[in-house]
């Protein structure tokens, strides 16, 4: 019965391609010749150069006015200020950090009640090589401000932990990475590196490989600190000294013109040696 049904079934009629299908197929085969079509020569880029700070011109004027206002309020402590885009930066000496921070936190026109970050920058060529940077936030006025001061390896900076409780760990991190000392800090010790770590990693004169290396000694069952050894055993890279197993006869691609023959001794020297 199944065979009879199959034999009696009609073959499906072939569907003729429509005009649209023929057009698409013709276009598909004609795409190969598009590379040879004439093209316009690339034109020069005539777009004007746009400074990214231009869109902050209006805000920059406001920041300049605000910076002049702060300098008029604290002329004894603020040495200067600068504006880049919408960022206002105040430059103060270390002795002016505490009174300025109190003013920025408590005054009605500032209200910078949150310290977002404290970090440092190392300039070895300067007399005071470290630049300590404070980033403050005013939630009330939805504004930020940056305060910068300076320090050296021996001159400290007053701690602002009594003003901002969140500055504790930030100052510890700055001390750990740069070696900046903060006076009156409640617990000034390393926070990111090990207790026996030598040096401060973010200084420009700190070596990349460090001063000591750590390894675990199986015999002593403890971690050992040892000086860094950058020496390497002698390795001969001449032919036949490779650690890989050679396969096949190989091929020397060095031209003959770059090969220098072994110099032969002079015949006169050989005669003298025989005598």
PDB file of C-alpha atoms in Angstrom:
ATOM      1  CA  UNK A   1       0.000   0.000   0.000  1.00  0.00           C
ATOM      2  CA  UNK A   2       2.797   2.388   0.848  1.00  0.00           C
ATOM      3  CA  UNK A   3       4.524   1.747  -2.475  1.00  0.00           C
ATOM      4  CA  UNK A   4       1.296   2.369  -4.396  1.00  0.00           C
ATOM      5  CA  UNK A   5       0.764   5.610  -2.524  1.00  0.00           C
ATOM      6  CA  UNK A   6       4.289   6.743  -3.335  1.00  0.00           C
ATOM      7  CA  UNK A   7       3.916   5.787  -6.999  1.00  0.00           C
ATOM      8  CA  UNK A   8       0.611   7.597  -7.285  1.00  0.00           C
ATOM      9  CA  UNK A   9       1.877  10.763  -5.716  1.00  0.00           C
ATOM     10  CA  UNK A  10       2.562  13.651  -8.052  1.00  0.00           C
ATOM     11  CA  UNK A  11       5.914  15.289  -8.160  1.00  0.00           C
ATOM     12  CA  UNK A  12       5.889  18.834  -6.828  1.00  0.00           C
ATOM     13  CA  UNK A  13       5.915  21.492  -9.474  1.00  0.00           C
ATOM     14  CA  UNK A  14       9.098  23.470  -9.851  1.00  0.00           C
ATOM     15  CA  UNK A  15       8.812  27.028  -8.659  1.00  0.00           C
ATOM     16  CA  UNK A  16      10.030  29.477 -11.209  1.00  0.00           C
ATOM     17  CA  UNK A  17      12.183  32.277  -9.898  1.00  0.00           C
ATOM     18  CA  UNK A  18      10.469  35.594  -9.836  1.00  0.00           C
ATOM     19  CA  UNK A  19      11.762  38.737 -11.469  1.00  0.00           C
ATOM     20  CA  UNK A  20      12.961  40.077  -8.142  1.00  0.00           C
ATOM     21  CA  UNK A  21      14.943  36.925  -7.434  1.00  0.00           C
ATOM     22  CA  UNK A  22      16.585  37.056 -10.858  1.00  0.00           C
ATOM     23  CA  UNK A  23      17.488  40.688 -10.276  1.00  0.00           C
ATOM     24  CA  UNK A  24      19.077  39.937  -6.879  1.00  0.00           C
ATOM     25  CA  UNK A  25      21.061  37.028  -8.283  1.00  0.00           C
ATOM     26  CA  UNK A  26      22.267  39.182 -11.173  1.00  0.00           C
ATOM     27  CA  UNK A  27      23.362  41.916  -8.741  1.00  0.00           C
ATOM     28  CA  UNK A  28      25.150  39.333  -6.607  1.00  0.00           C
ATOM     29  CA  UNK A  29      27.211  38.146  -9.561  1.00  0.00           C
ATOM     30  CA  UNK A  30      27.905  41.702 -10.701  1.00  0.00           C
ATOM     31  CA  UNK A  31      29.404  42.681  -7.321  1.00  0.00           C
ATOM     32  CA  UNK A  32      32.703  41.191  -8.387  1.00  0.00           C
ATOM     33  CA  UNK A  33      33.276  44.053 -10.832  1.00  0.00           C
ATOM     34  CA  UNK A  34      32.641  46.846  -8.320  1.00  0.00           C
ATOM     35  CA  UNK A  35      36.299  47.035  -7.352  1.00  0.00           C
ATOM     36  CA  UNK A  36      37.215  48.186 -10.814  1.00  0.00           C
ATOM     37  CA  UNK A  37      34.740  51.053 -10.850  1.00  0.00           C
ATOM     38  CA  UNK A  38      36.185  54.585 -10.752  1.00  0.00           C
ATOM     39  CA  UNK A  39      36.211  56.093  -7.289  1.00  0.00           C
ATOM     40  CA  UNK A  40      36.602  59.593  -6.038  1.00  0.00           C
ATOM     41  CA  UNK A  41      39.976  60.534  -4.683  1.00  0.00           C
ATOM     42  CA  UNK A  42      40.095  60.743  -0.898  1.00  0.00           C
ATOM     43  CA  UNK A  43      39.578  64.321   0.156  1.00  0.00           C
ATOM     44  CA  UNK A  44      41.517  66.050   2.893  1.00  0.00           C
ATOM     45  CA  UNK A  45      40.001  66.218   6.330  1.00  0.00           C
ATOM     46  CA  UNK A  46      38.611  69.718   6.559  1.00  0.00           C
ATOM     47  CA  UNK A  47      36.900  69.336   9.905  1.00  0.00           C
ATOM     48  CA  UNK A  48      38.030  71.993  12.364  1.00  0.00           C
ATOM     49  CA  UNK A  49      40.104  70.997  15.358  1.00  0.00           C
ATOM     50  CA  UNK A  50      37.883  71.153  18.414  1.00  0.00           C
ATOM     51  CA  UNK A  51      39.333  71.743  21.843  1.00  0.00           C
ATOM     52  CA  UNK A  52      37.645  69.531  24.402  1.00  0.00           C
ATOM     53  CA  UNK A  53      37.715  72.377  26.906  1.00  0.00           C
ATOM     54  CA  UNK A  54      35.676  74.750  24.713  1.00  0.00           C
ATOM     55  CA  UNK A  55      32.343  73.346  25.863  1.00  0.00           C
ATOM     56  CA  UNK A  56      33.250  74.221  29.453  1.00  0.00           C
ATOM     57  CA  UNK A  57      33.869  77.920  28.773  1.00  0.00           C
ATOM     58  CA  UNK A  58      30.704  79.011  30.577  1.00  0.00           C
ATOM     59  CA  UNK A  59      31.473  76.835  33.582  1.00  0.00           C
ATOM     60  CA  UNK A  60      35.089  77.961  33.552  1.00  0.00           C
ATOM     61  CA  UNK A  61      34.019  81.568  34.032  1.00  0.00           C
ATOM     62  CA  UNK A  62      31.961  80.515  37.035  1.00  0.00           C
ATOM     63  CA  UNK A  63      34.916  78.565  38.449  1.00  0.00           C
ATOM     64  CA  UNK A  64      37.218  81.558  38.009  1.00  0.00           C
ATOM     65  CA  UNK A  65      34.762  83.764  39.871  1.00  0.00           C
ATOM     66  CA  UNK A  66      34.442  81.157  42.622  1.00  0.00           C
ATOM     67  CA  UNK A  67      38.226  80.833  42.878  1.00  0.00           C
ATOM     68  CA  UNK A  68      38.620  84.603  43.259  1.00  0.00           C
ATOM     69  CA  UNK A  69      35.947  84.543  45.946  1.00  0.00           C
ATOM     70  CA  UNK A  70      37.769  81.823  47.899  1.00  0.00           C
ATOM     71  CA  UNK A  71      41.058  83.715  47.634  1.00  0.00           C
ATOM     72  CA  UNK A  72      39.370  86.850  48.983  1.00  0.00           C
ATOM     73  CA  UNK A  73      38.017  84.821  51.907  1.00  0.00           C
ATOM     74  CA  UNK A  74      41.325  83.056  52.698  1.00  0.00           C
ATOM     75  CA  UNK A  75      44.083  85.316  51.313  1.00  0.00           C
ATOM     76  CA  UNK A  76      46.556  84.221  53.977  1.00  0.00           C
ATOM     77  CA  UNK A  77      46.436  80.530  53.059  1.00  0.00           C
ATOM     78  CA  UNK A  78      45.481  80.208  49.369  1.00  0.00           C
ATOM     79  CA  UNK A  79      48.502  81.033  47.227  1.00  0.00           C
ATOM     80  CA  UNK A  80      46.828  80.649  43.816  1.00  0.00           C
ATOM     81  CA  UNK A  81      44.184  78.705  41.921  1.00  0.00           C
ATOM     82  CA  UNK A  82      43.734  77.238  38.452  1.00  0.00           C
ATOM     83  CA  UNK A  83      40.784  76.133  36.320  1.00  0.00           C
ATOM     84  CA  UNK A  84      40.817  73.381  33.719  1.00  0.00           C
ATOM     85  CA  UNK A  85      37.468  72.632  32.082  1.00  0.00           C
ATOM     86  CA  UNK A  86      35.090  72.586  35.067  1.00  0.00           C
ATOM     87  CA  UNK A  87      37.727  71.666  37.683  1.00  0.00           C
ATOM     88  CA  UNK A  88      38.895  74.213  40.254  1.00  0.00           C
ATOM     89  CA  UNK A  89      42.230  73.609  41.990  1.00  0.00           C
ATOM     90  CA  UNK A  90      43.546  75.524  45.011  1.00  0.00           C
ATOM     91  CA  UNK A  91      47.262  75.688  45.843  1.00  0.00           C
ATOM     92  CA  UNK A  92      48.118  76.127  49.515  1.00  0.00           C
ATOM     93  CA  UNK A  93      51.212  75.668  51.702  1.00  0.00           C
ATOM     94  CA  UNK A  94      51.241  72.841  54.265  1.00  0.00           C
ATOM     95  CA  UNK A  95      50.574  75.313  57.078  1.00  0.00           C
ATOM     96  CA  UNK A  96      47.299  76.348  55.446  1.00  0.00           C
ATOM     97  CA  UNK A  97      45.797  72.881  55.029  1.00  0.00           C
ATOM     98  CA  UNK A  98      44.001  72.707  58.386  1.00  0.00           C
ATOM     99  CA  UNK A  99      42.337  76.169  58.345  1.00  0.00           C
ATOM    100  CA  UNK A 100      41.397  75.820  54.665  1.00  0.00           C
ATOM    101  CA  UNK A 101      39.833  72.384  55.199  1.00  0.00           C
ATOM    102  CA  UNK A 102      37.777  73.700  58.109  1.00  0.00           C
ATOM    103  CA  UNK A 103      36.595  76.574  55.943  1.00  0.00           C
ATOM    104  CA  UNK A 104      35.699  74.346  52.978  1.00  0.00           C
ATOM    105  CA  UNK A 105      33.787  71.975  55.221  1.00  0.00           C
ATOM    106  CA  UNK A 106      31.861  74.403  57.442  1.00  0.00           C
ATOM    107  CA  UNK A 107      31.234  77.551  55.389  1.00  0.00           C
ATOM    108  CA  UNK A 108      27.727  77.902  53.954  1.00  0.00           C
ATOM    109  CA  UNK A 109      28.983  78.698  50.446  1.00  0.00           C
ATOM    110  CA  UNK A 110      31.258  75.649  50.261  1.00  0.00           C
ATOM    111  CA  UNK A 111      29.945  72.666  52.283  1.00  0.00           C
ATOM    112  CA  UNK A 112      32.629  70.261  51.038  1.00  0.00           C
ATOM    113  CA  UNK A 113      31.853  67.704  53.706  1.00  0.00           C
ATOM    114  CA  UNK A 114      33.262  64.589  52.007  1.00  0.00           C
ATOM    115  CA  UNK A 115      36.841  63.753  51.116  1.00  0.00           C
ATOM    116  CA  UNK A 116      36.802  61.526  48.043  1.00  0.00           C
ATOM    117  CA  UNK A 117      40.503  60.844  47.680  1.00  0.00           C
ATOM    118  CA  UNK A 118      43.963  61.814  48.890  1.00  0.00           C
ATOM    119  CA  UNK A 119      46.928  60.928  46.752  1.00  0.00           C
ATOM    120  CA  UNK A 120      50.339  62.183  45.755  1.00  0.00           C
ATOM    121  CA  UNK A 121      52.546  62.913  42.758  1.00  0.00           C
ATOM    122  CA  UNK A 122      56.326  62.596  42.684  1.00  0.00           C
ATOM    123  CA  UNK A 123      58.420  65.272  40.952  1.00  0.00           C
ATOM    124  CA  UNK A 124      62.067  64.377  41.714  1.00  0.00           C
ATOM    125  CA  UNK A 125      63.397  67.567  40.121  1.00  0.00           C
ATOM    126  CA  UNK A 126      61.591  69.895  42.520  1.00  0.00           C
ATOM    127  CA  UNK A 127      62.803  71.092  45.884  1.00  0.00           C
ATOM    128  CA  UNK A 128      59.616  69.722  47.437  1.00  0.00           C
ATOM    129  CA  UNK A 129      59.319  66.614  45.322  1.00  0.00           C
ATOM    130  CA  UNK A 130      55.887  65.451  46.508  1.00  0.00           C
ATOM    131  CA  UNK A 131      52.590  67.072  45.629  1.00  0.00           C
ATOM    132  CA  UNK A 132      49.757  66.000  47.935  1.00  0.00           C
ATOM    133  CA  UNK A 133      46.320  66.188  46.295  1.00  0.00           C
ATOM    134  CA  UNK A 134      42.955  66.348  48.116  1.00  0.00           C
ATOM    135  CA  UNK A 135      39.699  65.788  46.204  1.00  0.00           C
ATOM    136  CA  UNK A 136      36.606  67.055  48.036  1.00  0.00           C
ATOM    137  CA  UNK A 137      32.892  66.723  47.287  1.00  0.00           C
ATOM    138  CA  UNK A 138      29.976  68.982  48.226  1.00  0.00           C
ATOM    139  CA  UNK A 139      26.724  67.042  48.107  1.00  0.00           C
ATOM    140  CA  UNK A 140      24.703  70.132  48.957  1.00  0.00           C
ATOM    141  CA  UNK A 141      26.033  72.184  46.026  1.00  0.00           C
ATOM    142  CA  UNK A 142      26.767  69.194  43.750  1.00  0.00           C
ATOM    143  CA  UNK A 143      30.314  70.396  43.239  1.00  0.00           C
ATOM    144  CA  UNK A 144      33.889  69.187  43.529  1.00  0.00           C
ATOM    145  CA  UNK A 145      37.124  70.958  44.352  1.00  0.00           C
ATOM    146  CA  UNK A 146      40.780  69.975  44.414  1.00  0.00           C
ATOM    147  CA  UNK A 147      43.378  71.183  46.910  1.00  0.00           C
ATOM    148  CA  UNK A 148      47.122  70.743  46.374  1.00  0.00           C
ATOM    149  CA  UNK A 149      50.027  71.223  48.733  1.00  0.00           C
ATOM    150  CA  UNK A 150      53.684  70.203  48.713  1.00  0.00           C
ATOM    151  CA  UNK A 151      56.079  68.188  50.863  1.00  0.00           C
ATOM    152  CA  UNK A 152      59.538  66.675  50.800  1.00  0.00           C
ATOM    153  CA  UNK A 153      61.020  63.499  52.204  1.00  0.00           C
ATOM    154  CA  UNK A 154      61.634  65.182  55.558  1.00  0.00           C
ATOM    155  CA  UNK A 155      58.979  67.927  55.731  1.00  0.00           C
ATOM    156  CA  UNK A 156      55.582  66.557  56.849  1.00  0.00           C
ATOM    157  CA  UNK A 157      52.020  67.576  56.044  1.00  0.00           C
ATOM    158  CA  UNK A 158      49.335  68.087  58.728  1.00  0.00           C
ATOM    159  CA  UNK A 159      46.822  65.265  58.912  1.00  0.00           C
ATOM    160  CA  UNK A 160      43.162  66.093  58.201  1.00  0.00           C
ATOM    161  CA  UNK A 161      41.773  63.059  60.053  1.00  0.00           C
ATOM    162  CA  UNK A 162      40.336  65.337  62.729  1.00  0.00           C
ATOM    163  CA  UNK A 163      38.323  67.118  60.011  1.00  0.00           C
ATOM    164  CA  UNK A 164      37.428  64.183  57.740  1.00  0.00           C
ATOM    165  CA  UNK A 165      37.279  60.751  59.320  1.00  0.00           C
ATOM    166  CA  UNK A 166      37.482  59.131  55.896  1.00  0.00           C
ATOM    167  CA  UNK A 167      40.960  60.567  55.343  1.00  0.00           C
ATOM    168  CA  UNK A 168      42.575  57.989  57.644  1.00  0.00           C
ATOM    169  CA  UNK A 169      43.180  55.261  55.103  1.00  0.00           C
ATOM    170  CA  UNK A 170      43.841  57.715  52.265  1.00  0.00           C
ATOM    171  CA  UNK A 171      46.732  59.259  54.181  1.00  0.00           C
ATOM    172  CA  UNK A 172      48.068  55.835  55.103  1.00  0.00           C
ATOM    173  CA  UNK A 173      48.019  54.845  51.441  1.00  0.00           C
ATOM    174  CA  UNK A 174      49.838  58.038  50.427  1.00  0.00           C
ATOM    175  CA  UNK A 175      52.443  57.386  53.104  1.00  0.00           C
ATOM    176  CA  UNK A 176      52.839  53.783  51.971  1.00  0.00           C
ATOM    177  CA  UNK A 177      53.168  54.564  48.260  1.00  0.00           C
ATOM    178  CA  UNK A 178      55.149  57.845  48.396  1.00  0.00           C
ATOM    179  CA  UNK A 179      56.561  58.147  51.905  1.00  0.00           C
ATOM    180  CA  UNK A 180      54.783  61.426  52.708  1.00  0.00           C
ATOM    181  CA  UNK A 181      54.610  61.970  56.465  1.00  0.00           C
ATOM    182  CA  UNK A 182      51.351  63.200  58.022  1.00  0.00           C
ATOM    183  CA  UNK A 183      51.624  64.875  61.411  1.00  0.00           C
ATOM    184  CA  UNK A 184      49.063  63.956  64.107  1.00  0.00           C
ATOM    185  CA  UNK A 185      47.793  60.943  62.208  1.00  0.00           C
ATOM    186  CA  UNK A 186      46.291  58.430  64.677  1.00  0.00           C
ATOM    187  CA  UNK A 187      47.842  55.346  63.050  1.00  0.00           C
ATOM    188  CA  UNK A 188      50.360  56.157  60.328  1.00  0.00           C
ATOM    189  CA  UNK A 189      51.614  52.783  59.091  1.00  0.00           C
ATOM    190  CA  UNK A 190      51.657  50.850  55.857  1.00  0.00           C
ATOM    191  CA  UNK A 191      48.323  49.705  54.503  1.00  0.00           C
ATOM    192  CA  UNK A 192      48.992  48.101  51.095  1.00  0.00           C
ATOM    193  CA  UNK A 193      52.503  46.633  51.223  1.00  0.00           C
ATOM    194  CA  UNK A 194      53.968  44.130  53.652  1.00  0.00           C
ATOM    195  CA  UNK A 195      55.197  45.166  57.091  1.00  0.00           C
ATOM    196  CA  UNK A 196      58.830  44.536  56.215  1.00  0.00           C
ATOM    197  CA  UNK A 197      58.620  46.205  52.805  1.00  0.00           C
ATOM    198  CA  UNK A 198      61.514  48.480  51.876  1.00  0.00           C
ATOM    199  CA  UNK A 199      60.949  51.725  49.991  1.00  0.00           C
ATOM    200  CA  UNK A 200      57.847  53.312  48.499  1.00  0.00           C
ATOM    201  CA  UNK A 201      56.656  51.845  45.177  1.00  0.00           C
ATOM    202  CA  UNK A 202      55.205  54.962  43.492  1.00  0.00           C
ATOM    203  CA  UNK A 203      58.354  57.038  43.760  1.00  0.00           C
ATOM    204  CA  UNK A 204      60.055  57.708  40.456  1.00  0.00           C
ATOM    205  CA  UNK A 205      63.390  56.403  41.752  1.00  0.00           C
ATOM    206  CA  UNK A 206      61.943  53.102  42.990  1.00  0.00           C
ATOM    207  CA  UNK A 207      63.311  50.172  40.916  1.00  0.00           C
ATOM    208  CA  UNK A 208      60.779  48.116  39.013  1.00  0.00           C
ATOM    209  CA  UNK A 209      62.050  44.838  40.451  1.00  0.00           C
ATOM    210  CA  UNK A 210      62.129  46.198  44.010  1.00  0.00           C
ATOM    211  CA  UNK A 211      64.862  45.738  46.575  1.00  0.00           C
ATOM    212  CA  UNK A 212      64.036  42.310  47.999  1.00  0.00           C
ATOM    213  CA  UNK A 213      62.167  39.233  46.834  1.00  0.00           C
ATOM    214  CA  UNK A 214      60.058  36.824  48.852  1.00  0.00           C
ATOM    215  CA  UNK A 215      60.164  33.058  48.684  1.00  0.00           C
ATOM    216  CA  UNK A 216      58.963  30.215  50.865  1.00  0.00           C
ATOM    217  CA  UNK A 217      61.709  27.988  52.258  1.00  0.00           C
ATOM    218  CA  UNK A 218      60.643  24.359  52.622  1.00  0.00           C
ATOM    219  CA  UNK A 219      63.413  23.555  55.096  1.00  0.00           C
ATOM    220  CA  UNK A 220      62.837  26.520  57.388  1.00  0.00           C
ATOM    221  CA  UNK A 221      59.062  26.493  56.756  1.00  0.00           C
ATOM    222  CA  UNK A 222      58.780  30.235  56.585  1.00  0.00           C
ATOM    223  CA  UNK A 223      58.946  33.127  54.115  1.00  0.00           C
ATOM    224  CA  UNK A 224      62.397  34.555  53.488  1.00  0.00           C
ATOM    225  CA  UNK A 225      63.359  38.019  52.303  1.00  0.00           C
ATOM    226  CA  UNK A 226      66.373  37.989  50.005  1.00  0.00           C
ATOM    227  CA  UNK A 227      68.054  40.608  47.820  1.00  0.00           C
ATOM    228  CA  UNK A 228      66.874  40.614  44.244  1.00  0.00           C
ATOM    229  CA  UNK A 229      69.236  38.764  41.904  1.00  0.00           C
ATOM    230  CA  UNK A 230      68.859  39.829  38.291  1.00  0.00           C
ATOM    231  CA  UNK A 231      71.823  37.790  37.033  1.00  0.00           C
ATOM    232  CA  UNK A 232      71.280  34.927  34.614  1.00  0.00           C
ATOM    233  CA  UNK A 233      73.352  31.859  33.876  1.00  0.00           C
ATOM    234  CA  UNK A 234      75.528  31.986  30.773  1.00  0.00           C
ATOM    235  CA  UNK A 235      73.754  30.739  27.673  1.00  0.00           C
ATOM    236  CA  UNK A 236      75.472  30.005  24.379  1.00  0.00           C
ATOM    237  CA  UNK A 237      73.166  30.847  21.495  1.00  0.00           C
ATOM    238  CA  UNK A 238      75.488  29.563  18.780  1.00  0.00           C
ATOM    239  CA  UNK A 239      74.455  26.758  16.440  1.00  0.00           C
ATOM    240  CA  UNK A 240      73.997  23.382  18.061  1.00  0.00           C
ATOM    241  CA  UNK A 241      73.392  24.691  21.586  1.00  0.00           C
ATOM    242  CA  UNK A 242      69.634  25.016  21.424  1.00  0.00           C
ATOM    243  CA  UNK A 243      67.538  23.291  24.051  1.00  0.00           C
ATOM    244  CA  UNK A 244      65.026  22.202  21.407  1.00  0.00           C
ATOM    245  CA  UNK A 245      65.532  18.920  19.630  1.00  0.00           C
ATOM    246  CA  UNK A 246      66.398  19.608  15.980  1.00  0.00           C
ATOM    247  CA  UNK A 247      64.308  17.877  13.333  1.00  0.00           C
ATOM    248  CA  UNK A 248      65.660  17.379   9.818  1.00  0.00           C
ATOM    249  CA  UNK A 249      68.885  18.597   8.261  1.00  0.00           C
ATOM    250  CA  UNK A 250      67.865  22.226   8.523  1.00  0.00           C
ATOM    251  CA  UNK A 251      68.878  25.077   6.251  1.00  0.00           C
ATOM    252  CA  UNK A 252      71.314  27.908   6.704  1.00  0.00           C
ATOM    253  CA  UNK A 253      69.722  31.074   5.350  1.00  0.00           C
ATOM    254  CA  UNK A 254      72.719  33.269   6.124  1.00  0.00           C
ATOM    255  CA  UNK A 255      74.190  34.639   2.867  1.00  0.00           C
ATOM    256  CA  UNK A 256      77.764  33.756   2.074  1.00  0.00           C
ATOM    257  CA  UNK A 257      78.655  37.431   1.944  1.00  0.00           C
ATOM    258  CA  UNK A 258      77.953  37.757   5.666  1.00  0.00           C
ATOM    259  CA  UNK A 259      80.182  34.850   6.635  1.00  0.00           C
ATOM    260  CA  UNK A 260      83.739  35.721   7.541  1.00  0.00           C
ATOM    261  CA  UNK A 261      86.265  32.920   7.033  1.00  0.00           C
ATOM    262  CA  UNK A 262      88.537  31.929   9.855  1.00  0.00           C
ATOM    263  CA  UNK A 263      91.819  33.842   9.464  1.00  0.00           C
ATOM    264  CA  UNK A 264      94.802  31.616   8.729  1.00  0.00           C
ATOM    265  CA  UNK A 265      98.129  32.220  10.477  1.00  0.00           C
ATOM    266  CA  UNK A 266     100.881  33.837   8.470  1.00  0.00           C
ATOM    267  CA  UNK A 267     103.495  31.401   7.065  1.00  0.00           C
ATOM    268  CA  UNK A 268     106.317  33.476   8.542  1.00  0.00           C
ATOM    269  CA  UNK A 269     104.924  33.021  12.048  1.00  0.00           C
ATOM    270  CA  UNK A 270     104.758  29.247  11.497  1.00  0.00           C
ATOM    271  CA  UNK A 271     108.428  29.147  10.495  1.00  0.00           C
ATOM    272  CA  UNK A 272     109.457  31.024  13.629  1.00  0.00           C
ATOM    273  CA  UNK A 273     107.462  28.637  15.814  1.00  0.00           C
ATOM    274  CA  UNK A 274     109.199  25.606  14.239  1.00  0.00           C
ATOM    275  CA  UNK A 275     112.614  27.102  14.958  1.00  0.00           C
TER     276      UNK A 275
END
